[in-house]
Tab-separated table of C-alpha atoms in Angstrom:
chain	number	residue	atom	x	y	z
A	1	MET	CA	15.814	20.154	6.606
A	2	ALA	CA	18.808	18.423	8.215
A	3	PRO	CA	17.938	14.977	9.584
A	4	SER	CA	17.273	14.986	13.325
A	5	THR	CA	19.406	13.006	15.749
A	6	GLU	CA	16.284	12.230	17.785
A	7	ARG	CA	15.708	8.506	18.367
A	8	LEU	CA	13.621	6.843	15.661
A	9	LEU	CA	13.205	3.274	16.907
A	10	THR	CA	11.080	4.038	19.961
A	11	PRO	CA	8.731	1.481	21.597
A	12	THR	CA	5.772	3.205	19.927
A	13	PHE	CA	7.428	3.038	16.497
A	14	ILE	CA	8.277	-0.645	16.965
A	15	GLY	CA	4.814	-1.490	18.326
A	16	LEU	CA	3.097	0.261	15.416
A	17	SER	CA	5.322	-1.579	12.945
A	18	ILE	CA	4.568	-4.974	14.525
A	19	ALA	CA	0.816	-4.270	14.488
A	20	GLU	CA	1.084	-3.391	10.810
A	21	LEU	CA	3.103	-6.551	10.172
A	22	ALA	CA	0.283	-8.668	11.616
A	23	TYR	CA	-2.382	-6.746	9.689
A	24	PHE	CA	-0.569	-6.839	6.351
A	25	THR	CA	0.394	-10.495	6.706
A	26	ALA	CA	-3.354	-11.118	6.805
A	27	PHE	CA	-3.572	-8.907	3.711
A	28	GLY	CA	-0.865	-11.042	2.078
A	29	VAL	CA	-2.867	-14.179	2.840
A	30	ALA	CA	-5.809	-12.593	1.030
A	31	ILE	CA	-3.657	-11.539	-1.947
A	32	TYR	CA	-2.704	-15.156	-2.552
A	33	THR	CA	-5.986	-16.827	-1.591
A	34	LEU	CA	-8.594	-14.537	-3.109
A	35	PRO	CA	-7.929	-15.051	-6.861
A	36	LEU	CA	-7.601	-18.822	-6.405
A	37	TYR	CA	-10.756	-18.916	-4.297
A	38	VAL	CA	-12.738	-16.842	-6.810
A	39	THR	CA	-11.605	-18.849	-9.835
A	40	GLY	CA	-11.809	-22.164	-7.942
A	41	PRO	CA	-14.696	-22.918	-5.544
A	42	VAL	CA	-16.643	-19.805	-6.506
A	43	GLY	CA	-16.365	-20.646	-10.225
A	44	SER	CA	-15.592	-17.200	-11.665
A	45	ASN	CA	-12.755	-16.140	-14.015
A	46	GLU	CA	-9.844	-13.676	-14.150
A	47	SER	CA	-12.188	-10.710	-14.565
A	48	GLY	CA	-14.078	-11.785	-11.458
A	49	ALA	CA	-10.818	-12.185	-9.570
A	50	GLY	CA	-9.746	-8.674	-10.527
A	51	LEU	CA	-13.147	-7.273	-9.521
A	52	ALA	CA	-13.057	-9.025	-6.147
A	53	PHE	CA	-9.478	-7.970	-5.508
A	54	GLY	CA	-10.094	-4.322	-6.297
A	55	ALA	CA	-13.590	-3.913	-4.816
A	56	PHE	CA	-12.284	-2.897	-1.414
A	57	GLY	CA	-10.794	0.191	-3.050
A	58	VAL	CA	-14.265	1.666	-3.648
A	59	THR	CA	-15.284	1.978	0.001
A	60	ALA	CA	-11.725	2.631	1.115
A	61	LEU	CA	-11.566	5.545	-1.326
A	62	ILE	CA	-14.832	7.009	-0.030
A	63	CYS	CA	-13.848	6.543	3.611
A	64	ARG	CA	-10.218	7.721	3.519
A	65	PRO	CA	-10.926	11.470	3.871
A	66	PHE	CA	-13.377	10.824	6.715
A	67	ALA	CA	-10.847	8.513	8.357
A	68	GLY	CA	-8.338	11.360	8.184
A	69	ARG	CA	-10.808	13.680	9.957
A	70	LEU	CA	-11.591	11.038	12.591
A	71	ALA	CA	-7.885	10.415	13.132
A	72	GLU	CA	-7.602	14.070	14.141
A	73	THR	CA	-10.719	14.167	16.345
A	74	LEU	CA	-10.923	10.679	17.891
A	75	GLY	CA	-7.238	9.835	17.710
A	76	ARG	CA	-5.118	7.299	15.854
A	77	ARG	CA	-5.479	4.291	18.188
A	78	PRO	CA	-9.306	3.826	17.999
A	79	LEU	CA	-9.156	3.718	14.203
A	80	LEU	CA	-6.314	1.187	14.239
A	81	ILE	CA	-8.350	-1.141	16.474
A	82	PHE	CA	-11.561	-0.674	14.483
A	83	GLY	CA	-9.816	-1.261	11.156
A	84	ALA	CA	-8.069	-4.436	12.282
A	85	LEU	CA	-11.181	-5.999	13.826
A	86	THR	CA	-13.447	-5.087	10.899
A	87	SER	CA	-10.977	-6.598	8.441
A	88	GLY	CA	-11.004	-9.752	10.563
A	89	VAL	CA	-14.779	-9.971	10.337
A	90	GLY	CA	-14.425	-9.908	6.557
A	91	MET	CA	-11.887	-12.745	6.657
A	92	LEU	CA	-14.276	-14.846	8.766
A	93	LEU	CA	-17.115	-14.216	6.305
A	94	MET	CA	-15.140	-15.269	3.218
A	95	PRO	CA	-15.558	-19.069	3.593
A	96	VAL	CA	-19.277	-18.580	4.341
A	97	VAL	CA	-20.195	-16.698	1.166
A	98	GLY	CA	-20.395	-18.694	-2.046
A	99	SER	CA	-20.915	-16.194	-4.845
A	100	LEU	CA	-18.837	-13.492	-6.479
A	101	ALA	CA	-21.437	-10.848	-5.596
A	102	LEU	CA	-21.257	-11.640	-1.881
A	103	ILE	CA	-17.461	-11.736	-1.971
A	104	VAL	CA	-17.507	-8.238	-3.468
A	105	VAL	CA	-19.776	-7.121	-0.593
A	106	VAL	CA	-17.298	-8.526	1.936
A	107	ARG	CA	-14.439	-6.796	0.162
A	108	LEU	CA	-16.359	-3.518	0.323
A	109	LEU	CA	-16.572	-3.985	4.097
A	110	GLN	CA	-12.848	-4.628	4.214
A	111	GLY	CA	-12.327	-1.376	2.312
A	112	VAL	CA	-13.824	0.514	5.251
A	113	ALA	CA	-11.414	-1.337	7.531
A	114	GLU	CA	-8.460	-0.610	5.266
A	115	ALA	CA	-9.258	3.118	5.253
A	116	ALA	CA	-9.358	3.307	9.038
A	117	PHE	CA	-6.260	1.226	9.737
A	118	PHE	CA	-4.040	2.625	7.008
A	119	VAL	CA	-4.831	6.313	7.516
A	120	ALA	CA	-4.464	6.070	11.290
A	121	GLY	CA	-1.198	4.169	10.956
A	122	PHE	CA	0.378	6.686	8.607
A	123	ALA	CA	-0.870	9.643	10.648
A	124	MET	CA	0.638	8.118	13.815
A	125	LEU	CA	3.885	7.485	11.951
A	126	ALA	CA	4.034	11.133	10.876
A	127	ASP	CA	3.472	12.128	14.518
A	128	ILE	CA	6.345	10.069	15.901
A	129	ALA	CA	8.905	10.404	13.067
A	130	PRO	CA	11.796	12.767	13.968
A	131	PRO	CA	12.002	15.941	11.828
A	132	GLY	CA	13.881	15.405	8.578
A	133	ARG	CA	13.675	11.599	8.847
A	134	THR	CA	10.204	10.976	7.433
A	135	GLY	CA	11.516	9.024	4.455
A	136	GLU	CA	13.661	6.821	6.688
A	137	ALA	CA	10.736	6.264	9.059
A	138	LEU	CA	8.501	5.306	6.128
A	139	SER	CA	11.123	2.917	4.791
A	140	TYR	CA	11.438	1.031	8.067
A	141	ASN	CA	7.759	1.203	8.967
A	142	SER	CA	6.653	-0.099	5.586
A	143	LEU	CA	8.623	-3.284	6.202
A	144	GLY	CA	5.481	-4.550	7.913
A	145	LEU	CA	3.503	-4.092	4.710
A	146	TYR	CA	6.000	-5.799	2.447
A	147	LEU	CA	7.009	-8.525	4.869
A	148	GLY	CA	3.287	-9.221	5.066
A	149	ILE	CA	3.062	-9.395	1.277
A	150	ALA	CA	6.093	-11.714	1.242
A	151	LEU	CA	5.116	-13.996	4.131
A	152	GLY	CA	1.330	-13.928	3.781
A	153	PRO	CA	1.198	-15.881	0.500
A	154	VAL	CA	3.641	-18.485	1.822
A	155	LEU	CA	1.513	-18.862	4.960
A	156	ALA	CA	-1.645	-19.051	2.832
A	157	GLU	CA	-0.194	-21.790	0.617
A	158	VAL	CA	0.738	-23.815	3.719
A	159	LEU	CA	-2.663	-23.295	5.363
A	160	ILE	CA	-4.552	-24.257	2.216
A	161	GLY	CA	-2.369	-27.343	1.841
A	162	VAL	CA	-2.921	-28.378	5.461
A	163	GLY	CA	-6.634	-27.682	5.507
A	164	ALA	CA	-8.596	-25.804	2.857
A	165	PHE	CA	-9.393	-22.264	1.777
A	166	ALA	CA	-11.307	-21.756	5.023
A	167	THR	CA	-8.148	-22.477	7.009
A	168	ALA	CA	-6.347	-19.650	5.236
A	169	TRP	CA	-9.191	-17.219	5.884
A	170	PHE	CA	-9.340	-18.145	9.580
A	171	GLY	CA	-5.572	-17.724	9.879
A	172	ALA	CA	-5.856	-14.250	8.354
A	173	ALA	CA	-8.613	-13.354	10.816
A	174	ALA	CA	-6.397	-14.407	13.750
A	175	LEU	CA	-3.653	-12.077	12.507
A	176	THR	CA	-6.024	-9.107	12.377
A	177	VAL	CA	-7.061	-9.779	15.976
A	178	LEU	CA	-3.383	-9.754	16.945
A	179	ALA	CA	-2.987	-6.403	15.172
A	180	ALA	CA	-5.933	-4.994	17.138
A	181	ILE	CA	-4.514	-6.204	20.467
A	182	ILE	CA	-1.111	-4.632	19.803
A	183	SER	CA	-2.749	-1.395	18.653
A	184	ALA	CA	-4.720	-1.192	21.878
A	185	PHE	CA	-1.451	-0.829	23.824
A	186	LEU	CA	0.010	1.926	21.630
A	187	PRO	CA	0.129	5.350	23.322
A	188	GLU	CA	-1.806	8.075	21.571
A	189	PRO	CA	0.752	10.659	20.326
A	190	ALA	CA	0.336	14.125	21.813
A	191	ARG	CA	-0.923	16.641	19.287
A	192	THR	CA	-1.127	20.398	19.717
A	193	PRO	CA	-4.504	21.828	18.626
A	194	SER	CA	-4.084	24.115	15.650
A	195	GLY	CA	-6.727	26.635	16.792
A	196	GLU	CA	-7.859	26.886	13.179
A	197	GLY	CA	-10.945	24.696	13.439
A	198	PRO	CA	-11.458	21.420	11.542
A	199	THR	CA	-9.066	20.814	8.689
A	200	ALA	CA	-10.323	20.179	5.168
A	201	LEU	CA	-11.246	16.602	4.294
A	202	ILE	CA	-9.017	16.817	1.198
A	203	HIS	CA	-5.463	18.148	1.480
A	204	ARG	CA	-5.229	19.898	-1.864
A	205	PRO	CA	-1.421	20.312	-2.055
A	206	ALA	CA	-1.157	16.503	-1.977
A	207	ILE	CA	-3.291	15.925	-5.078
A	208	PRO	CA	-0.692	16.471	-7.862
A	209	LEU	CA	1.831	14.317	-6.010
A	210	SER	CA	-0.794	11.665	-5.336
A	211	LEU	CA	-1.526	11.288	-9.046
A	212	GLY	CA	1.964	9.906	-9.557
A	213	PHE	CA	1.512	7.670	-6.527
A	214	PHE	CA	-1.762	6.426	-8.033
A	215	ALA	CA	0.010	5.430	-11.244
A	216	SER	CA	2.609	3.372	-9.368
A	217	LEU	CA	-0.048	1.397	-7.506
A	218	ALA	CA	-2.442	0.976	-10.424
A	219	ALA	CA	0.439	-0.500	-12.401
A	220	VAL	CA	1.918	-2.791	-9.772
A	221	SER	CA	-1.484	-4.040	-8.601
A	222	GLY	CA	-1.424	-6.202	-11.719
A	223	VAL	CA	1.455	-8.130	-10.160
A	224	LEU	CA	-0.367	-8.550	-6.863
A	225	ALA	CA	-3.734	-9.484	-8.357
A	226	PHE	CA	-2.533	-12.015	-10.925
A	227	ALA	CA	0.756	-13.392	-9.600
A	228	SER	CA	-0.683	-16.628	-8.212
A	229	LEU	CA	-2.893	-17.250	-11.271
A	230	TYR	CA	-0.106	-16.479	-13.735
A	231	SER	CA	2.320	-18.685	-11.813
A	232	GLU	CA	-0.053	-21.588	-12.409
A	233	GLN	CA	-0.410	-20.729	-16.095
A	234	ILE	CA	3.339	-20.685	-16.781
A	235	LYS	CA	3.874	-23.866	-14.722
A	236	LEU	CA	5.885	-22.218	-11.953
A	237	SER	CA	6.055	-25.045	-9.441
A	238	ASN	CA	5.948	-22.804	-6.365
A	239	THR	CA	2.950	-20.555	-6.949
A	240	SER	CA	3.704	-18.320	-3.964
A	241	LEU	CA	7.330	-17.691	-5.040
A	242	ALA	CA	6.616	-14.565	-7.109
A	243	LEU	CA	4.781	-12.801	-4.286
A	244	PHE	CA	7.413	-13.869	-1.761
A	245	LEU	CA	10.180	-12.589	-4.039
A	246	TYR	CA	8.321	-9.314	-4.569
A	247	GLY	CA	7.955	-8.704	-0.847
A	248	ALA	CA	11.492	-9.866	-0.043
A	249	VAL	CA	13.082	-7.512	-2.595
A	250	VAL	CA	11.102	-4.556	-1.266
A	251	VAL	CA	12.069	-5.409	2.315
A	252	LEU	CA	15.757	-5.733	1.387
A	253	CYS	CA	15.791	-2.416	-0.463
A	254	ARG	CA	13.897	-0.629	2.302
A	255	VAL	CA	16.428	-1.831	4.894
A	256	VAL	CA	19.597	-1.219	2.880
A	257	PHE	CA	18.514	2.121	1.405
A	258	ALA	CA	16.276	3.376	4.246
A	259	LYS	CA	17.906	6.821	4.384
A	260	LEU	CA	17.941	7.408	0.627
A	261	PRO	CA	14.554	9.215	0.374
A	262	ASP	CA	15.824	11.816	2.890
A	263	ARG	CA	19.111	12.356	1.013
A	264	LEU	CA	17.932	12.569	-2.619
A	265	PRO	CA	15.370	14.872	-4.235
A	266	VAL	CA	12.195	12.867	-3.781
A	267	LEU	CA	10.435	13.602	-7.074
A	268	PRO	CA	13.319	12.472	-9.316
A	269	LEU	CA	13.536	9.380	-7.098
A	270	ALA	CA	9.799	8.789	-7.540
A	271	THR	CA	10.137	9.230	-11.325
A	272	GLY	CA	12.895	6.629	-11.512
A	273	SER	CA	10.811	4.290	-9.382
A	274	LEU	CA	7.914	4.480	-11.827
A	275	VAL	CA	10.251	3.756	-14.714
A	276	ALA	CA	11.536	0.649	-12.912
A	277	ILE	CA	7.954	-0.541	-12.340
A	278	GLY	CA	7.173	-0.031	-16.027
A	279	VAL	CA	10.292	-1.918	-17.099
A	280	GLY	CA	9.409	-4.811	-14.786
A	281	LEU	CA	5.866	-5.115	-16.108
A	282	GLY	CA	7.212	-4.901	-19.655
A	283	LEU	CA	9.511	-7.845	-18.963
A	284	MET	CA	6.577	-9.884	-17.680
A	285	ALA	CA	4.537	-9.062	-20.766
A	286	LEU	CA	7.288	-9.761	-23.304
A	287	SER	CA	8.787	-12.889	-21.711
A	288	PRO	CA	5.977	-15.287	-20.723
A	289	SER	CA	8.275	-17.712	-18.911
A	290	PRO	CA	9.136	-18.340	-15.243
A	291	LEU	CA	12.503	-16.591	-15.621
A	292	GLY	CA	11.069	-13.560	-17.421
A	293	PHE	CA	8.191	-13.317	-14.971
A	294	LEU	CA	10.437	-13.439	-11.901
A	295	ALA	CA	12.894	-10.948	-13.434
A	296	GLY	CA	9.994	-8.569	-14.023
A	297	VAL	CA	8.775	-9.068	-10.456
A	298	VAL	CA	12.225	-8.102	-9.134
A	299	ALA	CA	12.404	-4.954	-11.287
A	300	SER	CA	8.899	-3.890	-10.253
A	301	ALA	CA	9.704	-4.539	-6.599
A	302	VAL	CA	12.807	-2.344	-6.806
A	303	GLY	CA	10.633	0.454	-8.178
A	304	VAL	CA	8.015	0.069	-5.444
A	305	SER	CA	10.774	0.041	-2.821
A	306	PHE	CA	11.414	3.721	-3.418
A	307	SER	CA	8.120	5.013	-4.815
A	308	THR	CA	6.059	4.917	-1.610
A	309	PRO	CA	8.662	6.563	0.703
A	310	ALA	CA	9.426	9.178	-1.944
A	311	PHE	CA	5.807	10.129	-2.602
A	312	PHE	CA	4.750	10.080	1.054
A	313	ALA	CA	7.774	12.133	2.136
A	314	ALA	CA	6.843	14.746	-0.472
A	315	ILE	CA	3.169	14.676	0.527
A	316	PHE	CA	3.733	14.990	4.283
A	317	ALA	CA	6.147	17.857	3.662
A	318	THR	CA	3.182	19.877	2.369
A	319	ALA	CA	1.203	19.419	5.614
A	320	ARG	CA	1.274	21.150	8.984
A	321	PRO	CA	0.961	18.864	12.034
A	322	SER	CA	-2.789	19.540	12.198
A	323	GLU	CA	-3.106	18.520	8.524
A	324	ARG	CA	-1.337	15.165	8.744
A	325	GLY	CA	-4.554	13.186	9.042
A	326	ALA	CA	-6.000	14.925	5.993
A	327	ALA	CA	-2.734	14.458	4.072
A	328	ALA	CA	-2.652	10.763	4.958
A	329	GLY	CA	-6.314	10.438	3.990
A	330	THR	CA	-5.821	12.179	0.645
A	331	ALA	CA	-2.700	10.240	-0.303
A	332	SER	CA	-4.158	6.919	0.736
A	333	ALA	CA	-7.364	7.703	-1.152
A	334	PHE	CA	-5.263	7.781	-4.296
A	335	MET	CA	-3.708	4.541	-3.102
A	336	ASP	CA	-7.196	3.044	-3.081
A	337	LEU	CA	-7.883	4.436	-6.533
A	338	GLY	CA	-4.753	2.668	-7.726
A	339	LEU	CA	-5.357	-0.612	-5.923
A	340	GLY	CA	-9.037	-0.567	-6.891
A	341	PHE	CA	-8.828	0.682	-10.467
A	342	GLY	CA	-5.725	-1.331	-11.322
A	343	PRO	CA	-6.993	-4.869	-10.635
A	344	ALA	CA	-10.460	-4.147	-12.029
A	345	ALA	CA	-9.183	-2.568	-15.262
A	346	LEU	CA	-6.318	-4.988	-15.730
A	347	GLY	CA	-8.685	-7.847	-14.910
A	348	LEU	CA	-10.844	-6.852	-17.879
A	349	VAL	CA	-7.750	-6.822	-20.077
A	350	ALA	CA	-6.650	-10.207	-18.717
A	351	GLY	CA	-10.091	-11.701	-19.293
A	352	ALA	CA	-10.216	-10.442	-22.876
A	353	ALA	CA	-6.607	-10.853	-24.039
A	354	GLY	CA	-4.676	-12.727	-21.354
A	355	ILE	CA	-2.590	-11.810	-18.329
A	356	PRO	CA	0.545	-10.774	-20.325
A	357	TRP	CA	-1.502	-8.032	-21.975
A	358	ALA	CA	-2.645	-6.900	-18.528
A	359	PHE	CA	1.008	-6.596	-17.536
A	360	ALA	CA	1.684	-4.570	-20.693
A	361	VAL	CA	-1.129	-2.129	-19.934
A	362	GLY	CA	0.120	-1.832	-16.361
A	363	GLY	CA	3.568	-0.951	-17.679
A	364	GLY	CA	2.031	1.771	-19.828
A	365	ILE	CA	0.312	3.248	-16.758
A	366	ALA	CA	3.649	3.313	-14.919
A	367	PHE	CA	5.386	5.148	-17.769
A	368	LEU	CA	2.560	7.712	-17.923
A	369	GLY	CA	2.972	8.256	-14.190
A	370	ALA	CA	6.705	8.733	-14.654
A	371	ALA	CA	6.076	11.404	-17.299
A	372	TRP	CA	3.658	13.229	-14.960
A	373	THR	CA	6.057	13.103	-12.001
A	374	LEU	CA	8.897	14.344	-14.193
A	375	HIS	CA	6.629	17.262	-15.149
A	376	LEU	CA	6.111	18.034	-11.433
A	377	THR	CA	9.881	17.930	-10.926
A	378	ARG	CA	10.493	20.444	-13.695
A	379	ARG	CA	7.652	22.666	-12.480
A	380	ALA	CA	9.112	22.666	-8.945
A	381	ARG	CA	12.466	23.857	-10.304
A	382	VAL	CA	10.933	26.992	-11.801
A	383	ALA	CA	8.327	27.667	-9.103
A	384	PRO	CA	8.797	30.697	-6.801
A	385	PRO	CA	9.714	30.071	-3.171
A	386	ALA	CA	6.883	28.616	-1.074
A	387	PRO	CA	5.037	31.340	0.887
A	388	THR	CA	4.504	29.316	4.072
A	389	PRO	CA	6.754	27.098	6.178
A	390	SER	CA	4.387	24.153	5.696
A	391	THR	CA	5.450	23.732	2.070
A	392	GLU	CA	9.187	24.276	2.421
A	393	GLY	CA	11.193	21.381	1.083
A	394	SER	CA	8.106	19.544	-0.121
A	395	LEU	CA	9.530	18.828	-3.524
């Protein structure tokens, strides 16, 4: 499909992106604070930090398909508001709880919030993106996520230095409230009823593509979950630098190469992205030094820069307008599998053998995902033409 000349940067697009920036900056605060909080005042270890980090993925995974259905029936805006406010409640509870078990419970609550906010946000984005410019829209829109990952840890480090861990959690809660307020003013995109009754909870054409997406997130979650802890271990003076660099590289690539996912075949692009993630994690594992670690972070960030737009562009191309909520729910469910399984599994490896080994295992997951996505690319080349318009151009 030729890219549309229809305007992309509408007030709704910008408002949605700013709401996501506020929400994911709060998420970035949690990325930095949570492992230090769990291994510090709570008194747990790296395995506990990985469990706490990934616990939200359990409830988010369960709730994603239902969030996709609700996004179609109730609308996108109510779920955005609910998700932001519920995440904020979890942030406010963090300094109150004092055990790993209770922190896991709070993270499970935040998983429900994540499912609602993320699915509704991506479904709204698919609604307002001009035809043929989904990859570009995803690239620009996802700046909120990665700016949040870049700026959130820096903000968290400042807040903890000024006050304490509680100050960081309260700051994150304030950001989620801001996200809810902005979301409340977003217009609900008009959607034409399909006349086909309720869509399936699971969008089956998205599953093979989502397996590759899962691999990218399961692998790179090792960077997110252990960056602050590993920075301390290798005596990196600025412990938020790795996460800031990760987010900054993704933001730069998404801005400079925003149109690339719409101009290149998306599955080969996704395959190359997984290879870059694997190479980055391999560098971190093989060179346990500040320079090697930061070089690996940059390589992994370059891979992530293109993996999410490529996979989501392919996934949404398999969905009719009435199936976008289900497609977003299915794809983001695999995102939760990755972000939940990755930290928990890699946390066990880190606890038993050290964080470099966790990076090595994460790199292996990325290379397996690359092999699977390459298989999908080759299968698409020999497949017969798609029988329905909804699947044209999906690969």
